[in-house]
Short mmCIF file of C-alpha atoms in Angstrom, two decimals:
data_model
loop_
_atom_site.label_atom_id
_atom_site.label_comp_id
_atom_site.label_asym_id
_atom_site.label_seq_id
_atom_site.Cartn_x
_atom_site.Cartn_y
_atom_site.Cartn_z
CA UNK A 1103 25.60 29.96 62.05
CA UNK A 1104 23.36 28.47 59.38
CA UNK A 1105 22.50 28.86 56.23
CA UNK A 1106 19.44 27.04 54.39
CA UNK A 1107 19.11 26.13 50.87
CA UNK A 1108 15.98 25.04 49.65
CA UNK A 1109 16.67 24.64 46.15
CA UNK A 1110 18.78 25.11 43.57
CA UNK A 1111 17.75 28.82 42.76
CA UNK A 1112 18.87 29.75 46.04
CA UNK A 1113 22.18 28.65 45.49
CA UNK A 1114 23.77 31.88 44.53
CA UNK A 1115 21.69 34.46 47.29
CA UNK A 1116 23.03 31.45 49.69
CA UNK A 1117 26.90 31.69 48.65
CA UNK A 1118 26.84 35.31 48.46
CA UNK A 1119 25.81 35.86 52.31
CA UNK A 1120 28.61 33.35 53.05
CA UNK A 1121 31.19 34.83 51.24
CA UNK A 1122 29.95 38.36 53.02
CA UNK A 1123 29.14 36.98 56.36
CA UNK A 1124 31.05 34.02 57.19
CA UNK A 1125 34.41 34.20 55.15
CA UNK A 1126 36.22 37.59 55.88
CA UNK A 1127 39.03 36.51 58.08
CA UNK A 1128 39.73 32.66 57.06
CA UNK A 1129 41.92 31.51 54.25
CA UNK A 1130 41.06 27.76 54.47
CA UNK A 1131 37.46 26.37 54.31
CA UNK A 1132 37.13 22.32 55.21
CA UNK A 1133 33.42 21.52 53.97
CA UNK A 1134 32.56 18.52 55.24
CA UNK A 1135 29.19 16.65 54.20
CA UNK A 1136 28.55 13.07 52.72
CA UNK A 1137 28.59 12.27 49.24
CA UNK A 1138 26.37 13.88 47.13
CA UNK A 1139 25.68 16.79 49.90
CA UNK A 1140 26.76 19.28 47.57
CA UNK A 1141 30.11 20.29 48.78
CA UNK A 1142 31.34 20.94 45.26
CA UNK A 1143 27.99 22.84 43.87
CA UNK A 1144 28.22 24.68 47.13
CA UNK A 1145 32.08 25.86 46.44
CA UNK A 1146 31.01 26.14 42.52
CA UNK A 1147 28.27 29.18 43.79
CA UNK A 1148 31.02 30.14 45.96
CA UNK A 1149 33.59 31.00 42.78
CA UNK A 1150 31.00 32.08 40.58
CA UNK A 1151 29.97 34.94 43.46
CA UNK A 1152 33.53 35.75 43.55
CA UNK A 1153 34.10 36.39 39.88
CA UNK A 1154 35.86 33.16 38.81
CA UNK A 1155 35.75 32.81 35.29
CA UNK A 1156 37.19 29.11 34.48
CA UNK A 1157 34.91 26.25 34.66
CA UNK A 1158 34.80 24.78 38.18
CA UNK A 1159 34.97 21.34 38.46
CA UNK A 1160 35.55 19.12 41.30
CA UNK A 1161 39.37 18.40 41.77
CA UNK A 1162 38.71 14.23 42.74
CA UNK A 1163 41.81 13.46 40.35
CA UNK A 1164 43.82 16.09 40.33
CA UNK A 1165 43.32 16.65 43.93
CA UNK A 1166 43.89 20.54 43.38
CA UNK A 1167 42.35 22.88 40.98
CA UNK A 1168 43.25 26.18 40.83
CA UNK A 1169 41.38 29.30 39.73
CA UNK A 1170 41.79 33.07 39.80
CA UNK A 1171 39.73 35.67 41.59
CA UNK A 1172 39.85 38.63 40.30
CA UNK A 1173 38.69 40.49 43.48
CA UNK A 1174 39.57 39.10 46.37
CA UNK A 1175 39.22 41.48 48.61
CA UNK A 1176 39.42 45.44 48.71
CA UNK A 1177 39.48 45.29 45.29
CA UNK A 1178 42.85 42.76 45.83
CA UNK A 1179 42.78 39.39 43.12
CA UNK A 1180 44.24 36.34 44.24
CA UNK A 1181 44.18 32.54 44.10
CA UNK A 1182 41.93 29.99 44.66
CA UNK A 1183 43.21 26.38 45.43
CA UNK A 1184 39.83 24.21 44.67
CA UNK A 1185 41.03 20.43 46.74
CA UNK A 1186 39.56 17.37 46.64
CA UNK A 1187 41.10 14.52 49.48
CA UNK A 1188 38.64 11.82 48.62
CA UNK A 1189 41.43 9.65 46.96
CA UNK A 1190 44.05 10.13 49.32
CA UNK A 1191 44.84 6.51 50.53
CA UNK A 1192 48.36 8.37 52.87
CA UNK A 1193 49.07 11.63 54.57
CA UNK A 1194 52.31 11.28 52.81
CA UNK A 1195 50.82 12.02 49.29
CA UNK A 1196 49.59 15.44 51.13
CA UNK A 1197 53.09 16.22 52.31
CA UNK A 1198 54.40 15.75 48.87
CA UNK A 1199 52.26 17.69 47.34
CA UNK A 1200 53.37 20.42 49.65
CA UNK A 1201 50.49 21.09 50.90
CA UNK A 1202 51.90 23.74 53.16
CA UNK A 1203 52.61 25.45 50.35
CA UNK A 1204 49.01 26.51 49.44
CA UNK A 1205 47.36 26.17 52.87
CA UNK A 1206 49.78 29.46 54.03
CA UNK A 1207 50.16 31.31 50.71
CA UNK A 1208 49.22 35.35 50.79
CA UNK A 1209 46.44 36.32 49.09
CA UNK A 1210 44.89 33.11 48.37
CA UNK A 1211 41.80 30.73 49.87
CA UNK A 1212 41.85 27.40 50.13
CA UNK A 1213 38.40 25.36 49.65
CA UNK A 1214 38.72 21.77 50.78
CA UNK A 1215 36.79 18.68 50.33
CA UNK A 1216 37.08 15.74 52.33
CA UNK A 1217 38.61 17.31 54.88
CA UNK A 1218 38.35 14.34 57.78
CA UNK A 1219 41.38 12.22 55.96
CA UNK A 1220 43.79 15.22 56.43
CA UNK A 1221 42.38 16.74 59.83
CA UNK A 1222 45.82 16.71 61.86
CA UNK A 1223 47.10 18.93 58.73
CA UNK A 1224 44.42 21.68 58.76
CA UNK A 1225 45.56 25.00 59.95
CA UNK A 1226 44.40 25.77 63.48
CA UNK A 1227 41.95 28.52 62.20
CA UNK A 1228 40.44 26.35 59.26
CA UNK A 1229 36.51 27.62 59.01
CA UNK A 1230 34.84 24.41 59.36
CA UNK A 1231 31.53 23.91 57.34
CA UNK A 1232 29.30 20.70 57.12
CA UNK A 1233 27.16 20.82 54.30
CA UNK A 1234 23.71 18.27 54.87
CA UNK A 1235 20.70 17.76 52.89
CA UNK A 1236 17.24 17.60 54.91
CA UNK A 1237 14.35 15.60 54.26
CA UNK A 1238 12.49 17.79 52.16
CA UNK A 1239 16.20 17.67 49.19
CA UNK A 1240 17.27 21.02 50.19
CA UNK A 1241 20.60 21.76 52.18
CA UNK A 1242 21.80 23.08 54.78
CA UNK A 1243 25.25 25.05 55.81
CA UNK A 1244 26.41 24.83 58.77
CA UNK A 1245 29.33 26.98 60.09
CA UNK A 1246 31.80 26.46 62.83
CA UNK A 1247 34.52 28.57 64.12
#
């Protein structure tokens, strides 16, 4: 599946059919694009559409942000663990963050950038999403299974 982005203003339309099309079902999301894609705009839309109410920001030093949803799903809130693996320089740094920890928690999602330098980690049933931009500066979403 794909979803296009032509500009900015589309932004929000575009995360709201992925959060009702696409994400039912998965608890981790690897988005995968180069820099400057818009990986963290992209998962920004994606909080805002779900309610969020802190200021999202991307997690580069921190590696994890977390956020609240107030609805979830089925009128359920939960948690929302925002990462950012840009900076990791050794798996081991994953592991003692506990990782596992957040990737398998109940009633939360997991949103994670840079997800190539902790592939052999990622759940079996991660959604995988590559987020490009085309020639004429708008994006595109593509969705894997």
């Amino acid at each position: 599946m794909e979803i296009n982005i032509g500009n900015l203003d589309q932004i929000r339309p575009a995360a709201h059919e992925f959060i009702e099309k696409v994400l039912p079902g998965h608890n981790v999301v690897a988005f995968y694009g180069k820099m400057g894609a818009g990986k963290t705009t992209f998962i920004k839309a994606l909080c805002e559409e779900m309610g969020v109410e802190d200021t999202v920001t991307s997690p580069t030093f921190a590696l994890v942000n977390e956020y609240s949803i107030p609805h979830l799903s089925e009128g359920v809130g939960g948690r929302l663990f925002h990462f950012d693996f840009y900076r990791i320089k050794r798996l081991e740094e994953v592991y003692d963050m506990g990782y596992e920890d957040y990737f398998y928690q109940e009633n939360a999602l997991c949103f994670i950038e840079w997800p190539e330098l902790i592939e052999e980690l990622l759940p079996d049933d991660a959604l995988r999403v590559t987020i490009s931009e085309e020639d004429d500066g708008g994006r595109k979403v593509t969705i894997y299974n």
